[in-house]
CSV table of C-alpha atoms and ligand atoms in Angstrom, one decimal:
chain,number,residue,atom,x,y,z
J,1,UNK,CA,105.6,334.1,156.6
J,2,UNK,CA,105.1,332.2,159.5
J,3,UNK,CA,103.4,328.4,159.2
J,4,UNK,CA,101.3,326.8,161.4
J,5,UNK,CA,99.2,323.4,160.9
J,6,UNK,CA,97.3,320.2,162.0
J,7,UNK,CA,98.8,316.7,161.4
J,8,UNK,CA,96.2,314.0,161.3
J,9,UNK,CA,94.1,311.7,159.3
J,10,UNK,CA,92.0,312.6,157.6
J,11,UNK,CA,91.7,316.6,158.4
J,12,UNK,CA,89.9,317.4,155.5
J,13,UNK,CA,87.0,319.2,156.9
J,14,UNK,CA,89.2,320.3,159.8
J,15,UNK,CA,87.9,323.7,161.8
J,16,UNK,CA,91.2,324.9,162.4
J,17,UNK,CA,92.4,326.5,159.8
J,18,UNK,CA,89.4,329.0,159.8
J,19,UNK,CA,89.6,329.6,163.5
J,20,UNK,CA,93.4,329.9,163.6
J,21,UNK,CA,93.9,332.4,160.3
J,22,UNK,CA,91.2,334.6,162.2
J,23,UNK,CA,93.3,334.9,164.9
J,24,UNK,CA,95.9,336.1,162.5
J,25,UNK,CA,93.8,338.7,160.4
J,26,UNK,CA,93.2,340.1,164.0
J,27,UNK,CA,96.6,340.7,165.3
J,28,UNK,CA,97.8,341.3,161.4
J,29,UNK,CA,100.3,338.8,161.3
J,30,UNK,CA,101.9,337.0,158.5
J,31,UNK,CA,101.1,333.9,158.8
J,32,UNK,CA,99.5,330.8,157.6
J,33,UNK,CA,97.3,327.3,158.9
J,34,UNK,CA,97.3,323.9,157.0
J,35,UNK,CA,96.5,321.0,157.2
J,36,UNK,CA,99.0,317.9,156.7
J,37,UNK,CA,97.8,314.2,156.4
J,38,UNK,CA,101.0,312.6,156.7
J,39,UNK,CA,101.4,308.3,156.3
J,40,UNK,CA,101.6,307.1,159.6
J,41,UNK,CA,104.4,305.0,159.3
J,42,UNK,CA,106.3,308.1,158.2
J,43,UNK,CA,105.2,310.2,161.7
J,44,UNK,CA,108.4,311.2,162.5
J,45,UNK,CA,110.0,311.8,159.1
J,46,UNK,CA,106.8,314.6,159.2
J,47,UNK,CA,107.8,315.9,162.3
J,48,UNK,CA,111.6,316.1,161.7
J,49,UNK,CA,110.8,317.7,158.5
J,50,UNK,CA,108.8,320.2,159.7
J,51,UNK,CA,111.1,321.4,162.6
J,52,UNK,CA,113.9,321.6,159.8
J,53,UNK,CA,111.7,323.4,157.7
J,54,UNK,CA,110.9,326.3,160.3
J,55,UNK,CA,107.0,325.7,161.0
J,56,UNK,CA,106.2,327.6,164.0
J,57,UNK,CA,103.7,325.0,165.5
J,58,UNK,CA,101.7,322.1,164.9
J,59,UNK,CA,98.2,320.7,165.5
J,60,UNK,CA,97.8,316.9,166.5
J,61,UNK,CA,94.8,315.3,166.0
J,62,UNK,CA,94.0,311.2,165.6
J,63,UNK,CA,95.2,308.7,164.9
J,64,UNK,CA,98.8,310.7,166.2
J,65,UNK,CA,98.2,312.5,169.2
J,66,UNK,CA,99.5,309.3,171.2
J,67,UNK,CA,102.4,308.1,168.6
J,68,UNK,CA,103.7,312.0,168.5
J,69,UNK,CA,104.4,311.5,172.6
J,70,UNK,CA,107.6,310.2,172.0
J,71,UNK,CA,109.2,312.4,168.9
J,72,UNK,CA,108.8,315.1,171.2
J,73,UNK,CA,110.0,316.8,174.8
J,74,UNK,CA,106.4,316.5,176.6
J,75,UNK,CA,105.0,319.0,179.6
J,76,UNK,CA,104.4,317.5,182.7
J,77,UNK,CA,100.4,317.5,181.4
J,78,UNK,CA,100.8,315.9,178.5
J,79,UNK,CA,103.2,313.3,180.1
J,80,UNK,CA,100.3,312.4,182.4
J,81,UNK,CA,97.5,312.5,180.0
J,82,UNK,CA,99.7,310.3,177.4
J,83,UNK,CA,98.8,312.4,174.5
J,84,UNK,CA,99.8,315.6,172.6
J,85,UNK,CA,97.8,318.0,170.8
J,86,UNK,CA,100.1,321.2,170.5
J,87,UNK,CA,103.5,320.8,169.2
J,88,UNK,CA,105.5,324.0,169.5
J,89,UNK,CA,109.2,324.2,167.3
J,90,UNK,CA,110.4,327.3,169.0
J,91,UNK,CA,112.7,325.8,170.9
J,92,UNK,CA,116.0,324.0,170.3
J,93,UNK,CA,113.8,320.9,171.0
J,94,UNK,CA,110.0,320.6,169.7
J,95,UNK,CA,107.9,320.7,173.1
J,96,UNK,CA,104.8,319.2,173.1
J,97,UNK,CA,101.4,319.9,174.9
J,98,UNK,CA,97.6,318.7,175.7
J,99,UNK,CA,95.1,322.0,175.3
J,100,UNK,CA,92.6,319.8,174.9
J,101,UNK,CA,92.6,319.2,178.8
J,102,UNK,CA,92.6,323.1,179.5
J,103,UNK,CA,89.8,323.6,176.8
J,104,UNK,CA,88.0,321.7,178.5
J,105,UNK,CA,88.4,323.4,181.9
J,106,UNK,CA,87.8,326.7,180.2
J,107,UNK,CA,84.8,325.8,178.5
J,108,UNK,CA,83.0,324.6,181.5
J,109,UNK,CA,84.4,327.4,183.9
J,110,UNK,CA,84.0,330.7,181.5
J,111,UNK,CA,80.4,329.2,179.2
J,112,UNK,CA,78.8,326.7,181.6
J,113,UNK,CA,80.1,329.2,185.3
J,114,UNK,CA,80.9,325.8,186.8
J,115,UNK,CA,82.8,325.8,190.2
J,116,UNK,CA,85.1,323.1,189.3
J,117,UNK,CA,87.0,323.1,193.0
J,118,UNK,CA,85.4,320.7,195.2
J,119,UNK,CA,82.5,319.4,192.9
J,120,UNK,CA,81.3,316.2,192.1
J,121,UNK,CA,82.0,315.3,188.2
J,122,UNK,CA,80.7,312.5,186.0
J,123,UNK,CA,83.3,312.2,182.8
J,124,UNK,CA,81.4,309.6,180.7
J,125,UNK,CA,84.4,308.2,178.3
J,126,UNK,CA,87.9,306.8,178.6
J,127,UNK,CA,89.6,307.7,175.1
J,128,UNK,CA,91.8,310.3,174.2
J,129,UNK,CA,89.0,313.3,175.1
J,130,UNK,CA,88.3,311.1,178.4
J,131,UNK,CA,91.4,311.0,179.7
J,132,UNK,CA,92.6,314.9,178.7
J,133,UNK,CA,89.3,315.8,180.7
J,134,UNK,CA,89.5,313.5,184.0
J,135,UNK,CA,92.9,314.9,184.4
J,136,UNK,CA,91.8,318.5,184.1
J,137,UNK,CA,89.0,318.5,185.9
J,138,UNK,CA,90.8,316.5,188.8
J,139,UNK,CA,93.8,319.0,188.8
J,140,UNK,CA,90.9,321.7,189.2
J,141,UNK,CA,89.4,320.5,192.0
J,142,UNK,CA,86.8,317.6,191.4
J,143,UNK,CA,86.4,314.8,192.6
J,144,UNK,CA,86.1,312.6,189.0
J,145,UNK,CA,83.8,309.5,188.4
J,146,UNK,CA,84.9,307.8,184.9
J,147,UNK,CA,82.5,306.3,183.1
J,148,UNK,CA,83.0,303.8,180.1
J,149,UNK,CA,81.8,301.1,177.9
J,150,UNK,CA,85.2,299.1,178.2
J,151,UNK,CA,84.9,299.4,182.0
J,152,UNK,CA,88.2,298.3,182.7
J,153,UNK,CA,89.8,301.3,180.7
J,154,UNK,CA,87.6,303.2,183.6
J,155,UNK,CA,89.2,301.7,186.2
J,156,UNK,CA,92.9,301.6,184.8
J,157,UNK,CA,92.3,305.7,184.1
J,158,UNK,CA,90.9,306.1,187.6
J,159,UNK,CA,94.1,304.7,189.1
J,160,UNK,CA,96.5,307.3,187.2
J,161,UNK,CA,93.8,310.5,188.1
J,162,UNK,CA,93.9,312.2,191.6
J,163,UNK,CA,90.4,311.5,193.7
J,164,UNK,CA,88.8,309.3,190.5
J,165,UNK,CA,87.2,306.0,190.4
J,166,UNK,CA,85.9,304.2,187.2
J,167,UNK,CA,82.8,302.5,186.5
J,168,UNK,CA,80.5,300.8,183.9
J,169,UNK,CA,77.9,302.6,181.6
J,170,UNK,CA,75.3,300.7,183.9
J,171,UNK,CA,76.5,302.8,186.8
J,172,UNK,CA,75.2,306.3,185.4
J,173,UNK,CA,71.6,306.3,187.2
J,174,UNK,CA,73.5,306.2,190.8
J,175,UNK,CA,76.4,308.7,190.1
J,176,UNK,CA,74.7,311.6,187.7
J,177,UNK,CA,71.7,312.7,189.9
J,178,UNK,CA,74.1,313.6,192.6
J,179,UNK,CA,76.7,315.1,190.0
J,180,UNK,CA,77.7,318.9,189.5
J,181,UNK,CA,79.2,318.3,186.0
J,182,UNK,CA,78.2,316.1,183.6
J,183,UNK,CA,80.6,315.7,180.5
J,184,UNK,CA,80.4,313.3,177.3
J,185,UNK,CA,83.7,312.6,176.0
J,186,UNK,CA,82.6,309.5,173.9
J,187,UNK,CA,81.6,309.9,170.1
J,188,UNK,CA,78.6,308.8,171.2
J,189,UNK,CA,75.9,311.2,169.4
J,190,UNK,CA,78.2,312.4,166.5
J,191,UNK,CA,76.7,309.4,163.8
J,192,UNK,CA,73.0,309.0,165.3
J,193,UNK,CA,70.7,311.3,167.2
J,194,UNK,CA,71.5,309.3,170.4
J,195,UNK,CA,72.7,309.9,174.5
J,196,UNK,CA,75.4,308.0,176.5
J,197,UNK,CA,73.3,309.4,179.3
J,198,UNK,CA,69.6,308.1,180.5
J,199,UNK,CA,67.7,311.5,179.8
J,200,UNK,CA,65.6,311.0,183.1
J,201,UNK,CA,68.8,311.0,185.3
J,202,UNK,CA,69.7,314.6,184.6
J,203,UNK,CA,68.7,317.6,186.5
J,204,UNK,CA,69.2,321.4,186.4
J,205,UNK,CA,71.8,321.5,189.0
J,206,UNK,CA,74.2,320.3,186.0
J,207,UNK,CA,76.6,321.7,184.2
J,208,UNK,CA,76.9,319.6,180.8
J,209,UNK,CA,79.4,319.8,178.3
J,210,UNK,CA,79.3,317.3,175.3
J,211,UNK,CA,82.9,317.1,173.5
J,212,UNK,CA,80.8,316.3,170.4
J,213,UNK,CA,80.6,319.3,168.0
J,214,UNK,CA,79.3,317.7,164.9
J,215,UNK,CA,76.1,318.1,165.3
J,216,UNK,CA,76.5,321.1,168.0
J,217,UNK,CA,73.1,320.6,169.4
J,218,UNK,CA,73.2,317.0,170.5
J,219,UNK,CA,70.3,314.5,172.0
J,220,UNK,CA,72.6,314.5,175.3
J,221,UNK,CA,72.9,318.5,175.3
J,222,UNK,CA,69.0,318.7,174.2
J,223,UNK,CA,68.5,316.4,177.0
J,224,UNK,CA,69.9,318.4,179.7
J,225,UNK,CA,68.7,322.1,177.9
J,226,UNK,CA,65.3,320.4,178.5
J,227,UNK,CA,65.9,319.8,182.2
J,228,UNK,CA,67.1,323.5,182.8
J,229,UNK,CA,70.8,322.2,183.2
J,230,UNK,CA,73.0,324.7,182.2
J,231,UNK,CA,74.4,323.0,178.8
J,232,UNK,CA,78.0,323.7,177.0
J,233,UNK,CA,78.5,322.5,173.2
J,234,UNK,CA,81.8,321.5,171.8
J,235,UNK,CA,83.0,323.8,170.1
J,236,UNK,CA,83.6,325.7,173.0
J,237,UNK,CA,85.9,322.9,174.0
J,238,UNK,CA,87.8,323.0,170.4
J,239,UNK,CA,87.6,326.9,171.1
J,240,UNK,CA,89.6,327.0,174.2
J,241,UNK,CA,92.1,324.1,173.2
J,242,UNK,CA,92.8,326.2,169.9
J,243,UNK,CA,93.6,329.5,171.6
J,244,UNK,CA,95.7,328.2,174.1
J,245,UNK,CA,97.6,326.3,171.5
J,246,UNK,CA,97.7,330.3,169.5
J,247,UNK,CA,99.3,332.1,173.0
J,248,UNK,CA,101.6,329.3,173.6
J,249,UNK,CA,102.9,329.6,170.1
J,250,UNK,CA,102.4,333.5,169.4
J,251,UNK,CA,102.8,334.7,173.2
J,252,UNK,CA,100.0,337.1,172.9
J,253,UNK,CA,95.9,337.2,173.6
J,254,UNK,CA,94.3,335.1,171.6
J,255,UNK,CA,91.1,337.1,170.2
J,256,UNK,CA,88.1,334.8,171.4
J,257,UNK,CA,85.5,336.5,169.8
J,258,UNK,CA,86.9,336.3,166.4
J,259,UNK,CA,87.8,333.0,166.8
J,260,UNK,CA,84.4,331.6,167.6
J,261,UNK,CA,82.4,333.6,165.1
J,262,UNK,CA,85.0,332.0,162.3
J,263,UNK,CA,84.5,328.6,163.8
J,264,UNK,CA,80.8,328.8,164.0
J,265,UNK,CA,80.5,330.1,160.8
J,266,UNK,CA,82.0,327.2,159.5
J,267,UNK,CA,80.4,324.7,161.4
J,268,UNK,CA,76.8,326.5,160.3
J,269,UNK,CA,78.2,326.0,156.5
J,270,UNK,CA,79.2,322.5,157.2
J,271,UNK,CA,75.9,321.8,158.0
N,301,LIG,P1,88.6,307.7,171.2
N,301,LIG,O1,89.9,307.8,171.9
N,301,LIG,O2,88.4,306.8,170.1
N,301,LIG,O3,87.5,307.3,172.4
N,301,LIG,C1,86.2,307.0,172.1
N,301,LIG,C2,85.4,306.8,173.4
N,301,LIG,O4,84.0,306.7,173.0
N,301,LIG,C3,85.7,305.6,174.2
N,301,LIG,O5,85.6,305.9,175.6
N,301,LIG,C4,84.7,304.6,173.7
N,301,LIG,O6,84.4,303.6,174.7
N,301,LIG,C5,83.5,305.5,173.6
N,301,LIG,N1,82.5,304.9,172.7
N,301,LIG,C6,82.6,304.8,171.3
N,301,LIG,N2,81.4,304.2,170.9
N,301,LIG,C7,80.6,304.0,171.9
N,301,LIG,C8,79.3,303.5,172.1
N,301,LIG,N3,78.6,303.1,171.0
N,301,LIG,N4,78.8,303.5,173.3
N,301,LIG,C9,79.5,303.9,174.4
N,301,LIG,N5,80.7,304.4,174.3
N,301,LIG,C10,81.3,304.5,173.1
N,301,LIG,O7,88.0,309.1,170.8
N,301,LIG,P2,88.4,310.6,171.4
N,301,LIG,O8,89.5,311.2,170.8
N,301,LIG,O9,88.4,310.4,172.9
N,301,LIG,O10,87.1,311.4,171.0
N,301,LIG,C11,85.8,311.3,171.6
N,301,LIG,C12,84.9,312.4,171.2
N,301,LIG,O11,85.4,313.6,171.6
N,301,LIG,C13,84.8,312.5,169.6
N,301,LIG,O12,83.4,312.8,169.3
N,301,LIG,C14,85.7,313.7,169.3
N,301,LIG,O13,85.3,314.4,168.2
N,301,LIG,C15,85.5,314.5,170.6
N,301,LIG,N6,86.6,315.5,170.8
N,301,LIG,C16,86.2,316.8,170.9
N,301,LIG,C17,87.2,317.7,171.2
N,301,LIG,C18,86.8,319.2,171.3
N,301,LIG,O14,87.7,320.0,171.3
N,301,LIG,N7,85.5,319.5,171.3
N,301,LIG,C19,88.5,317.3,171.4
N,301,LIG,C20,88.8,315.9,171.3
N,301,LIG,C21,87.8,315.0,171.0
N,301,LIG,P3,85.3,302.2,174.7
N,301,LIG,O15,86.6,302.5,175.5
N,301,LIG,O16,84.4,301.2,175.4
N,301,LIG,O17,85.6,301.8,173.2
């Protein structure tokens, strides 16, 4: 049996495992996803130990996905974005990788139709989401305007991303009416039925995604649906970043339909 997982803490009410073991039923493998909460002053024991054991691939999610940089040979990606999401123990060496930053690309590009080459892009955040998406949506094309709380974590990001510049929260009025992609990648909207974003500065020429996916249908998202933007939830974004972790490890298709329904599903039951 092959063993898969997610390394964080807490994972508790983790939507992997769901997504990931439909991917399995579907291409009938033998195989497992679970979740580990590991000390965080014994990270790398965690790591070591699971290499030695044979687990196929791991899931990093906070407070690691920084400290796990280091106990691993990063891609050039991850390297940049500082962060790793996808460890992968095929190898002689574990590799790791950011599909958050790709999951992000692919959930605006294939659910919102965005043109990312050569558009204009507002990425309101500079954490761990933030950074994963200014880099992907730079590499694709955009030109990127980072906007934080902590402005100067705005404009040390914008220095390390291609075409970006950072800014204040105070600075969204001038920059998103003349954006083509809008995305929250604060937590902003997860705790309270709040925006990051001044409703009356959207318009429908946006495509929004909110990284947020608990609730799906945040004020920010309801915002822009109202507007006629064209709006993108985040689970489309945990979607993406979960089947490109499944090809990377498995080397096949990863069944997208399946995967969404069983991730839905639990998100509806979460509820
Ligand atoms: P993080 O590293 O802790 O960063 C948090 C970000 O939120 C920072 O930019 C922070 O600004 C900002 N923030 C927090 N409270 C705020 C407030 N009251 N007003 C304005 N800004 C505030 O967290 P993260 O890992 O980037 O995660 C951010 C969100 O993305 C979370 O909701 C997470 O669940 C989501 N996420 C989703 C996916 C997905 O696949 N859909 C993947 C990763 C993350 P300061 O710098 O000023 O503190």
């Amino acid at each position: 049996m092959q063993v898969f997982g997610l390394v964080g803490n807490p994972v508790g009410h983790s939507l992997s495992p769901p997504m990931h073991e439909a991917a399995y039923e579907v291409h009938d493998m033998n195989a497992r996803y679970v979740t580990f909460e590991p000390d965080p002053a014994e990270l790398e024991t965690a790591i070591d130990g699971a290499d030695a054991l044979g687990i196929s691939g791991l899931n990093v999610t906070i407070p690691f996905k920084q400290d796990v940089l280091s106990l691993v040979d990063p891609d050039e990606m991850a390297a940049r974005i500082g962060a790793v999401n996808t460890i992968d123990f095929s190898g002689d060496q574990p590799t790791g990788h950011n599909t958050d930053a790709e999951g992000a690309r692919r959930a605006l590009e294939e659910q919102g139709d965005a043109t990312l080459a050569g558009a204009t892009a507002v990425v309101v955040g500079a954490g761990g989401a933030g950074r994963a998406i200014a880099f992907a949506l730079a590499d694709a094309g955009s030109t990127v305007h980072i906007v934080n709380r902590t402005v100067e974590r705005a404009t040390s990001l914008a220095a390390e991303v291609p075409e970006a510049s950072g800014y204040g929260l105070d600075a969204l009025p001038e920059l998103v009416p003349d954006a083509d992609v809008l995305v929250n990648a604060t937590s902003v909207g997860m705790e309270e039925d709040v925006s990051p974003v001044p409703a009356d500065t959207l318009h429908e020429n946006l495509v929004v995604l909110d990284a947020v996916y608990k609730p799906l249908e945040t004020r920010l998202l309801r915002d822009a649906a109202e507007c006629g933007a064209t709006t993108v939830d985040g689970a489309w974004m945990l979607l993406y970043q979960g089947a490109i972790a499944f090809e990377l490890w498995i080397g096949r298709d990863a069944p997208i339909d399946e995967m969404n329904e069983a991730l839905r599903t639990r998100l509806r039951s979460d509820r």
